[in-house]
Coordinates of C-alpha atoms and ligand atoms in Angstrom, one line a residue:
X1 CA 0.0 0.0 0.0
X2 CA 1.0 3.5 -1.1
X3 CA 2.2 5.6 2.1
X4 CA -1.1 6.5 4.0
X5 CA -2.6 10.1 4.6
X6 CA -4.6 9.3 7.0
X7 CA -4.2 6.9 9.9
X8 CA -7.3 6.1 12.7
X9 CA -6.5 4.5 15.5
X10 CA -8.5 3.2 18.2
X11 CA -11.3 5.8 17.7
X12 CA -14.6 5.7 19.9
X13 CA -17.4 8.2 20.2
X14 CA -19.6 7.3 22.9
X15 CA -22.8 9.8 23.8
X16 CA -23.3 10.0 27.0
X17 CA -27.1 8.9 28.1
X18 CA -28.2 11.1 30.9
X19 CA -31.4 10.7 33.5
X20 CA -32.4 13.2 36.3
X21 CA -33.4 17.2 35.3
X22 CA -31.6 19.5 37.6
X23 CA -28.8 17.0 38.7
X24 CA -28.0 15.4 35.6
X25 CA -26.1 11.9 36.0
X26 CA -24.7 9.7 33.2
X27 CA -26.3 6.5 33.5
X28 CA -24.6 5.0 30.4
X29 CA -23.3 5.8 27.0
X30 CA -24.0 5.2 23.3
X31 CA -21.4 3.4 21.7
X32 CA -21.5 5.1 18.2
X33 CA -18.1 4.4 17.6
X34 CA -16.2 1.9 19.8
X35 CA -12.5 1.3 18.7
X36 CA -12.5 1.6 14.8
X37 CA -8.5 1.3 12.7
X38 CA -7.8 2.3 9.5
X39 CA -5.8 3.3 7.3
X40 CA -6.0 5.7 4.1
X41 CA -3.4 5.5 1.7
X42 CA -2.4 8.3 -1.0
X43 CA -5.0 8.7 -4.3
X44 CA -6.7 5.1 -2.9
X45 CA -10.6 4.9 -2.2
X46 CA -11.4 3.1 1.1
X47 CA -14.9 2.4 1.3
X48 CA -16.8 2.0 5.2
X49 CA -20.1 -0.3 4.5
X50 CA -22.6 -1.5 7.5
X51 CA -26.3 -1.3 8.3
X52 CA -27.8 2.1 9.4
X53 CA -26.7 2.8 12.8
X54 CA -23.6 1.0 13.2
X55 CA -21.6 4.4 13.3
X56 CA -20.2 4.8 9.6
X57 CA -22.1 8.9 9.8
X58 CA -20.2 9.4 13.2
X59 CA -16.9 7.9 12.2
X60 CA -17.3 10.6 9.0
X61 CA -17.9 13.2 10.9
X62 CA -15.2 12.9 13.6
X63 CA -12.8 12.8 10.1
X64 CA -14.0 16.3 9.5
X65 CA -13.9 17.7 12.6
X66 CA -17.5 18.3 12.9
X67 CA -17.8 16.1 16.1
X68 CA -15.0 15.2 18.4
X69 CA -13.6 11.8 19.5
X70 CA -14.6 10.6 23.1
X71 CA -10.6 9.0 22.4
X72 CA -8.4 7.6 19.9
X73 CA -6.4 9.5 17.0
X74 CA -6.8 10.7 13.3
X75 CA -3.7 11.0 11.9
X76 CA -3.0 13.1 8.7
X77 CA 0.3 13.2 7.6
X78 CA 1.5 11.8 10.8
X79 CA 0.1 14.7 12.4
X80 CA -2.8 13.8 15.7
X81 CA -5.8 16.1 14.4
X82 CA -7.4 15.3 17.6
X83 CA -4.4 17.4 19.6
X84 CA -3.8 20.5 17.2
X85 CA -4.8 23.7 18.6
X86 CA -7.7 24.8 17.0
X87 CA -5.3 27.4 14.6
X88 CA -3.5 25.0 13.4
X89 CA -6.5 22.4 13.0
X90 CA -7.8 24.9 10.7
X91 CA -5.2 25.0 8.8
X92 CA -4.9 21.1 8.4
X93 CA -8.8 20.9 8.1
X94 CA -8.7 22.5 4.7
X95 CA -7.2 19.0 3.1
X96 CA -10.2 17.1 4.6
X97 CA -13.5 18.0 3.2
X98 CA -16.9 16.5 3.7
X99 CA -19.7 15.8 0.9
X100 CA -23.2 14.7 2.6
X101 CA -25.8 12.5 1.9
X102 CA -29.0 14.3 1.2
X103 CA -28.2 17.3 -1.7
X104 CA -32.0 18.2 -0.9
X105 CA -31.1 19.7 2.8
X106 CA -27.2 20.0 2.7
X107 CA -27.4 23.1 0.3
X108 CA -28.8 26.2 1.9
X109 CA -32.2 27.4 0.2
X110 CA -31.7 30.9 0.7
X111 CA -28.1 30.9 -1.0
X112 CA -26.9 31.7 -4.2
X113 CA -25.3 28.3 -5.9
X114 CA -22.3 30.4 -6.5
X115 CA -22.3 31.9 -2.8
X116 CA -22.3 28.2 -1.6
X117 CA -19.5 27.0 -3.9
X118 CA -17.5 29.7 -2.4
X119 CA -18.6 30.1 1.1
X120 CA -15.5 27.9 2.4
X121 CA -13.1 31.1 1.1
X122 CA -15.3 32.9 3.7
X123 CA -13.3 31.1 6.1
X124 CA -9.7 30.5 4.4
X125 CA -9.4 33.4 1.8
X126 CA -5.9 32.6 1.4
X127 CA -7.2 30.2 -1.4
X128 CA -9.5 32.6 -2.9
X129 CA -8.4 36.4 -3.0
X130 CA -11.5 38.3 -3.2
X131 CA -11.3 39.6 -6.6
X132 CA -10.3 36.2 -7.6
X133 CA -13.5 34.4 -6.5
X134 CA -16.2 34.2 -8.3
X135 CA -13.9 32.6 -11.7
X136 CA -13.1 29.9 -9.2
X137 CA -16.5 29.0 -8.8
X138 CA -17.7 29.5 -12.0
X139 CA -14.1 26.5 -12.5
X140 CA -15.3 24.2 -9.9
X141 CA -18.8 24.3 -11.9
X142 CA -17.1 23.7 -15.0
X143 CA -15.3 21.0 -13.7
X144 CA -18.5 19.4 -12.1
X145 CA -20.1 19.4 -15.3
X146 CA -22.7 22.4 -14.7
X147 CA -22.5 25.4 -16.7
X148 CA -20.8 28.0 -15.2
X149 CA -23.4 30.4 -15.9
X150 CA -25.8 29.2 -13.4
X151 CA -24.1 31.2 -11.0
X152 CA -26.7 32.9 -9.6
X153 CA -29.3 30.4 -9.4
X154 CA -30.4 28.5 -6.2
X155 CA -30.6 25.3 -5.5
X156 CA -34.4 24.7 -6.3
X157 CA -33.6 25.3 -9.6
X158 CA -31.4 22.4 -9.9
X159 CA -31.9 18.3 -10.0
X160 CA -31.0 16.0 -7.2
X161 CA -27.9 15.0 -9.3
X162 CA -26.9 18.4 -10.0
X163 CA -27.0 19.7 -6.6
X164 CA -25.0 16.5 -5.2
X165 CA -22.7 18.4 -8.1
X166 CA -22.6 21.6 -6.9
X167 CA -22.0 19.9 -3.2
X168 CA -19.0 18.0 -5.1
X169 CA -18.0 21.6 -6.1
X170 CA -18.2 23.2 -2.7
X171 CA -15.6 20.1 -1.5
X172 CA -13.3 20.7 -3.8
X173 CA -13.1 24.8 -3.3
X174 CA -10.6 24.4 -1.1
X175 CA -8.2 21.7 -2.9
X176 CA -8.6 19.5 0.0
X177 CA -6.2 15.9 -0.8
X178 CA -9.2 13.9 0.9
X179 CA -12.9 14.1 0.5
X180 CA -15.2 12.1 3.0
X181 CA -18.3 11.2 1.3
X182 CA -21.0 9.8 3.4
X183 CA -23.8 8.3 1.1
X184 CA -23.2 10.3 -1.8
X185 CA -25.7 9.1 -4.0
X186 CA -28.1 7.5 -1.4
X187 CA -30.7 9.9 -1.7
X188 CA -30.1 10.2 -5.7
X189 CA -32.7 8.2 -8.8
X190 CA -30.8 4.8 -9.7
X191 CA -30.5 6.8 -13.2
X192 CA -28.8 9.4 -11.6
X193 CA -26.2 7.5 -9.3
X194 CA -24.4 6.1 -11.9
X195 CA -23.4 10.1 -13.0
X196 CA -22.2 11.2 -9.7
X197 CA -20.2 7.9 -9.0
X198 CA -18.4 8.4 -12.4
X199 CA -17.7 12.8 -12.1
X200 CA -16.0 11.3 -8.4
X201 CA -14.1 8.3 -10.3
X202 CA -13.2 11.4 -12.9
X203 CA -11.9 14.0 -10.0
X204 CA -10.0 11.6 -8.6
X205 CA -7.9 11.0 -11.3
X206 CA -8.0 15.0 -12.1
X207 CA -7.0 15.9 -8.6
X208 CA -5.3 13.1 -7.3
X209 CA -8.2 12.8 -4.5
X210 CA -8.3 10.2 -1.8
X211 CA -11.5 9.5 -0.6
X212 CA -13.2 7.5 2.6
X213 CA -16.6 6.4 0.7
X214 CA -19.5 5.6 3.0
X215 CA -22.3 3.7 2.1
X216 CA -24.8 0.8 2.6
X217 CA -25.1 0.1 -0.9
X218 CA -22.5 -2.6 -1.5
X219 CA -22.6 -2.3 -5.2
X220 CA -21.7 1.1 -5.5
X221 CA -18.6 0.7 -2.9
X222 CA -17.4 -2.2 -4.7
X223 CA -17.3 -0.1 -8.0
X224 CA -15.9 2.6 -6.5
X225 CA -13.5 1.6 -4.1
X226 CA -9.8 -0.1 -3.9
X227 CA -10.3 -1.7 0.0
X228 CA -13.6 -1.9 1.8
X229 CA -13.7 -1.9 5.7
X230 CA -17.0 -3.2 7.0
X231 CA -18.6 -1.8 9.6
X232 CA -20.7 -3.6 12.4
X233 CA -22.4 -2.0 15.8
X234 CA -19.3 1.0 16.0
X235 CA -16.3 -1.3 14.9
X236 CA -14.8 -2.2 11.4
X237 CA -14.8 -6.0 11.4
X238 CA -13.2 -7.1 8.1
X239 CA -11.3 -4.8 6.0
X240 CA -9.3 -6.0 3.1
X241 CA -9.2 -5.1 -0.9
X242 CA -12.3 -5.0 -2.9
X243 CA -11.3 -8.6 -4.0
X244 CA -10.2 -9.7 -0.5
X245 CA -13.6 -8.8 0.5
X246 CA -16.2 -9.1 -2.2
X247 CA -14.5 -12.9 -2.8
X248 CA -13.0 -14.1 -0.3
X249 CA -14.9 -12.6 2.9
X250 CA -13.8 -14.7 6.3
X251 CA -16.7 -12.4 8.6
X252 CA -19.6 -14.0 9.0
X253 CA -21.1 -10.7 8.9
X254 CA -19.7 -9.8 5.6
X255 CA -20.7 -13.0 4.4
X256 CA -24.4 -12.1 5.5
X257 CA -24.6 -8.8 4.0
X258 CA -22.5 -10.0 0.4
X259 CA -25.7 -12.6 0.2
X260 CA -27.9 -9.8 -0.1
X261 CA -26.7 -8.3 -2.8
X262 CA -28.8 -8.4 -6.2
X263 CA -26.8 -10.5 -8.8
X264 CA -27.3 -9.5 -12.5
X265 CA -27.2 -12.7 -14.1
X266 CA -30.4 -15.2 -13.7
X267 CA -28.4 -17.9 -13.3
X268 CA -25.5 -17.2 -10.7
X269 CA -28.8 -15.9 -8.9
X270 CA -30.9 -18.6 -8.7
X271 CA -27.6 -20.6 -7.8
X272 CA -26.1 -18.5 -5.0
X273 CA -26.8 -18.7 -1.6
X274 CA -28.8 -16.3 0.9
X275 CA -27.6 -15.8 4.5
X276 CA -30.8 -14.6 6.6
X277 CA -29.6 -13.2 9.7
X278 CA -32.1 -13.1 12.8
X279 CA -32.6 -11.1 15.4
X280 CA -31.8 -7.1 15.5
X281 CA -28.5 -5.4 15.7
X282 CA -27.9 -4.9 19.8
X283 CA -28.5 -1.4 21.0
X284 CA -25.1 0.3 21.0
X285 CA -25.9 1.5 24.6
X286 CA -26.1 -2.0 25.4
X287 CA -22.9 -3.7 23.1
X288 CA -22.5 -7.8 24.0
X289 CA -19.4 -8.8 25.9
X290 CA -17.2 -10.4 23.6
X291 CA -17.7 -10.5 20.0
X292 CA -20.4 -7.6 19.3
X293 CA -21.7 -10.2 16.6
X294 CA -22.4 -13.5 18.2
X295 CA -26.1 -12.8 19.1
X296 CA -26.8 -13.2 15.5
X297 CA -23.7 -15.0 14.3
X298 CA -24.4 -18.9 13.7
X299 CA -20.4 -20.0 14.4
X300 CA -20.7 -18.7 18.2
X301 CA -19.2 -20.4 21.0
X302 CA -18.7 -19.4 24.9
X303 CA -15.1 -18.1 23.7
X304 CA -16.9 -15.6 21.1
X305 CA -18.8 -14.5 24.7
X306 CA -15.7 -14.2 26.7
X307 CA -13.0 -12.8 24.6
X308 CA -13.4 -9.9 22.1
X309 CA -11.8 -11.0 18.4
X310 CA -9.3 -8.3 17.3
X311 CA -9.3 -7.2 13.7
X312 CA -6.1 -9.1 12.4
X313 CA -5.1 -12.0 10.0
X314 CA -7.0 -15.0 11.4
X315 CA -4.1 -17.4 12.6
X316 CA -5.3 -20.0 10.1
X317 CA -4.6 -17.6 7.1
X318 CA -1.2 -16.0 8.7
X319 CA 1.3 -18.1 6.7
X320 CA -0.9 -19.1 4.0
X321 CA -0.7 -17.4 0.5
X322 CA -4.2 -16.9 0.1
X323 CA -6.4 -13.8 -0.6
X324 CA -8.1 -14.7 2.5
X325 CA -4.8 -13.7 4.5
X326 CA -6.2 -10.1 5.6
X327 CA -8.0 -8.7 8.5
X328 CA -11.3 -10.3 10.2
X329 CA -11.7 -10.2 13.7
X330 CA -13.8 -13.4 14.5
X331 CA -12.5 -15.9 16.5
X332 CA -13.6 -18.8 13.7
X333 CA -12.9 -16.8 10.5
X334 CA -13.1 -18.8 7.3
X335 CA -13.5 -17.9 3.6
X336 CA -17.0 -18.5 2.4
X337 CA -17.5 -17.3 -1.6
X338 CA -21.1 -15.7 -1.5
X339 CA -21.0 -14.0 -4.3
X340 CA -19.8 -15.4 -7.9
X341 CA -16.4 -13.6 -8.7
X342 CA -17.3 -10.7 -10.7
X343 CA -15.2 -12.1 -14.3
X344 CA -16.7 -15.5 -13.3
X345 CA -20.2 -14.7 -13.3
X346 CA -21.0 -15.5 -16.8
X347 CA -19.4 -19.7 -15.7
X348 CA -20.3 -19.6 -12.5
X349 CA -21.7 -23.2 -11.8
X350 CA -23.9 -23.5 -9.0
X351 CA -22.6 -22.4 -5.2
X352 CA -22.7 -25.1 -2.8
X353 CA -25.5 -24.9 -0.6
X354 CA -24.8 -25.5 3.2
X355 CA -26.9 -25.6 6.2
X356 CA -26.2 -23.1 9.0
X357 CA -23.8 -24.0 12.1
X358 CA -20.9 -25.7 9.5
X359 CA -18.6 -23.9 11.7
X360 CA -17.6 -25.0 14.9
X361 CA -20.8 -24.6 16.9
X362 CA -23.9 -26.1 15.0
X363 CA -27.4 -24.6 15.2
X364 CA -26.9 -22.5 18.1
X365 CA -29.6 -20.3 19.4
X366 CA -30.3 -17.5 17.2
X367 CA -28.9 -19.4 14.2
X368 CA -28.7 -17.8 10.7
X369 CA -30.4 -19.6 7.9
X370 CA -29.3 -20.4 5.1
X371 CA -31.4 -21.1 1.7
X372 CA -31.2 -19.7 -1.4
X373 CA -32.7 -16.5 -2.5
X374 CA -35.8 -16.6 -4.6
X375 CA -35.1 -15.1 -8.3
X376 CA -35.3 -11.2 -7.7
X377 CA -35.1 -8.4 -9.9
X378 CA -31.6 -7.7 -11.3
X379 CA -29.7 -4.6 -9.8
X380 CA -30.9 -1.2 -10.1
X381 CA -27.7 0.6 -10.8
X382 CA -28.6 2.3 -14.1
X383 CA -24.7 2.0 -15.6
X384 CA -25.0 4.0 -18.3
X385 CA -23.3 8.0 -17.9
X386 CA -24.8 10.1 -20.6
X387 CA -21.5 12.2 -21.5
X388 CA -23.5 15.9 -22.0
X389 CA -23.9 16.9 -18.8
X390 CA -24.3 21.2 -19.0
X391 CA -27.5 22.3 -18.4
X392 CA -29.3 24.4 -20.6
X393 CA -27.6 22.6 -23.9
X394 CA -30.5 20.1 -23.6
X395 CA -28.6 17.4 -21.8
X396 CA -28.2 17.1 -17.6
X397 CA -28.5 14.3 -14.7
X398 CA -31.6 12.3 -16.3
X399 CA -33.9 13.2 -13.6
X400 CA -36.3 14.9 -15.9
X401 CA -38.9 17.8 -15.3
X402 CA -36.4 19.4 -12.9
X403 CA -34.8 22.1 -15.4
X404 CA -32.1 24.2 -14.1
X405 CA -33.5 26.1 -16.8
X406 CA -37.2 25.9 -15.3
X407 CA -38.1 24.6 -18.5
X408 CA -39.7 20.9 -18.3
X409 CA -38.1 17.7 -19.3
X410 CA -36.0 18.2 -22.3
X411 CA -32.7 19.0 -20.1
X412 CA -32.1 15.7 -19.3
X413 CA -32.0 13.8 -22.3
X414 CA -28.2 13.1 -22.7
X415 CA -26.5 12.0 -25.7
X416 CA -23.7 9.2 -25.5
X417 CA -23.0 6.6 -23.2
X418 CA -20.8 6.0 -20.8
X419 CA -20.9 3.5 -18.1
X420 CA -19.1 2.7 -15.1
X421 CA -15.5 1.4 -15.3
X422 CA -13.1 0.4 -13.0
X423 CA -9.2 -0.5 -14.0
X424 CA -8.1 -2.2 -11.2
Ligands
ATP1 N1 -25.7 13.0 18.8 C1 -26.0 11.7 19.1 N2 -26.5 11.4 20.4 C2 -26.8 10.1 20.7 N3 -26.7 9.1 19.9 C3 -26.2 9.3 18.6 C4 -25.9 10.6 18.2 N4 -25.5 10.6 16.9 C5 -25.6 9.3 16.5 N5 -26.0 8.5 17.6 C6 -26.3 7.1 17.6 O1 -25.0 6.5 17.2 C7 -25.3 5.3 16.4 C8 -24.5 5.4 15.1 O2 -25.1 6.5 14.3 P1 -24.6 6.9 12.9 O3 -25.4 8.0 12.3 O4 -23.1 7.1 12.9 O5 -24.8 5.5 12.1 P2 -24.8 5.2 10.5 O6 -24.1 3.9 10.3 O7 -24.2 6.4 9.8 O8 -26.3 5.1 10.2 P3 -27.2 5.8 9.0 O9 -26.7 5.1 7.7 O10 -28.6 5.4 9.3 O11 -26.9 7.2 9.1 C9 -26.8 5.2 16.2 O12 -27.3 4.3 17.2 C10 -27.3 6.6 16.5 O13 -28.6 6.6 17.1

């Protein structure tokens, strides 16, 4: 791995839980995020996945400074953002910037899509002089694929896919090296996903960006991202390369969630198996001793109770030459293929179908079942990029009826096609 840019170490954010009115005493806490490690190396994606709640919005959000650590570190550079003054934080802060989830509330109504773009100079104006400004914005909307004449409009005026563009722009005003995106295109049309993942796959390239990549959607972070950390009840619990991961997970939990994903072709679908987990994810006020996963996990045993699993190679992998040799912390890891390898699809013979409990406890309570999916529909990642993406010049996000010219329609009619693609 390339030398990283940002290092997390041991990072937990616990809310305190509170009773009584006038005395207040802290009766608990909420584990939001409880001991997560990573690592971000230079120009590399590393994407976070996990089920709402298990702490991949906090763990974004302590990145950026816009809620601090209970303990642990973030280093960038080698440098402890959670001990810099708050000068010099400010300072650093610039090369870590944030796009959110929801383009629909992040941009401010009341604001000018050009005062947005260029509010962050507000606060470091050595980027920006003054007189400078408003061609750097009218740039960073060129380079976003909106047409720099727009300036002056707001944000109703614009598509969900062309806000989550002009948020893309705000992140990049300040030539930050890393951009933390926390469900980019969650709250984005299928049609329009596909756009917004491809402009970030462009500016990374453009701008040599390195990006954390939050999301549910495993899909999306497997096209997007280099290594995938997943995420379970405020700790990373396998992290490896997309490959590592998507085809060799050795998590139980990984293997659960990679068994829900939609498969394209009929046949690798209607031949792969489905891992039903039961029960709900524990209360993170109220995290099990030992492995947080063994109330649902059908491998448990009284040492998953006892002893919590760190996130290492599992001994059984550690002098083995194997793409299973990367970090899982279960105490019984073992690769399980879910999911056809993606070039193997098309020859994928049928998986092997096991019961639950073929690790080393069988059928304990709570067990996960195992049978195989019914056929669904196929994914709904629309993979085709349409290549004119200016407003006004008839062709924009493919949202329809939502004209940055107020017109209806008619913008959003694209010529070309692109698609995703990945060189790995
Ligand atoms: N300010 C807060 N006070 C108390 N609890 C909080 C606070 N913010 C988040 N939490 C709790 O911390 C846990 C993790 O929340 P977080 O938003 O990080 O999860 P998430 O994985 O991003 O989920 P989602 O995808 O639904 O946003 C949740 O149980 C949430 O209720």
């Amino acid at each position: 791995m390339a030398e990283a840019i940002l290092e997390v170490r041991d990072l937990h954010k616990h809310y305190p839980l509170t009773q009584g009115i006038l005395f207040k005493k802290q009766v608990g806490a909420v584990k939001a995020v409880d001991g997560v490690d990573f690592e971000l190396a230079s120009g590399e994606t590393l994407g976070i996945v996990g089920e709402s709640g298990c702490g991949k919005s906090t763990v974004a959000k302590m990145l950026v400074n816009l809620e601090k650590p209970t303990s642990g570190s973030i280093r960038y550079k080698g440098e402890d953002l959670t001990k810099l003054s708050p000068r010099a934080l400010k300072a650093v802060r610039r090369n870590i910037q944030m796009v959110f989830q929801d383009p629909y509330t992040s941009l401010n109504p009341r604001m000018t899509v050009g005062d947005i773009i260029g509010e962050p100079y507000e606060i470091h104006p050595e980027v920006a002089p003054k007189g400078d400004r408003r061609r750097k914005v009218q740039d960073l909307l060129d380079v976003v694929g909106l047409n720099p004449e727009y300036i002056n409009r707001y944000p109703h005026q614009f598509s969900g896919g062309q806000r989550q563009r002009i948020g893309i722009a705000r992140g990049l005003a300040l030539q930050p090296e890393i951009i933390v995106a926390d469900e980019p295109v969650s709250a984005l049309d299928v049609s329009v996903q596909a756009q917004v993942i491809n402009l970030l796959d462009r500016l990374q390239a453009e701008f040599a960006l390195s990006y954390v990549f939050i999301a549910h959607d495993l899909s999306i972070v497997r096209h997007i991202s280099d290594r995938v950390g997943v995420m379970y009840l405020g700790r990373i619990v396998e992290i490896g390369t997309d490959a590592q991961i998507y085809e060799h997970p050795t998590h139980p939990y990984t293997q659960a969630l990679l068994s829900a994903v939609p498969v394209p072709d009929p046949e690798a679908r209607e031949h792969r198996e489905r891992i039903i987990l039961t029960g709900d994810v524990p209360s993170p006020a109220n995290v099990p001793s030992g492995c947080r996963f063994r109330t649902r996990c059908w491998k448990a045993q009284e040492r998953c109770t006892l002893e919590v699993p760190l996130l290492a190679v599992p001994a059984v992998y550690r002098l083995a030459d194997t793409p299973a040799k990367h970090d899982s912390a279960c105490h019984f890891a073992e690769e399980k293929q879910v999911v056809p390898p993606e070039d193997a699809l098309a020859h994928a013979g049928p998986l092997k179908e096991t019961a639950a409990g073929t690790g080393p406890a069988a059928e304990p309570p709570g067990a996960t079942l195992l049978k195989k999916e019914p056929p669904g529909p196929g994914p709904d990642l629309d993979l085709d990029e349409k290549t004119g993406e200016k407003t006004g010049d008839g062709t924009g996000d493919g949202t329809g009826g939502e004209d940055a010219d107020g017109g209806t329609g008619g913008e959003d009619t694209g010529g070309g096609t692109g698609g995703i693609s990945k060189e790995s």
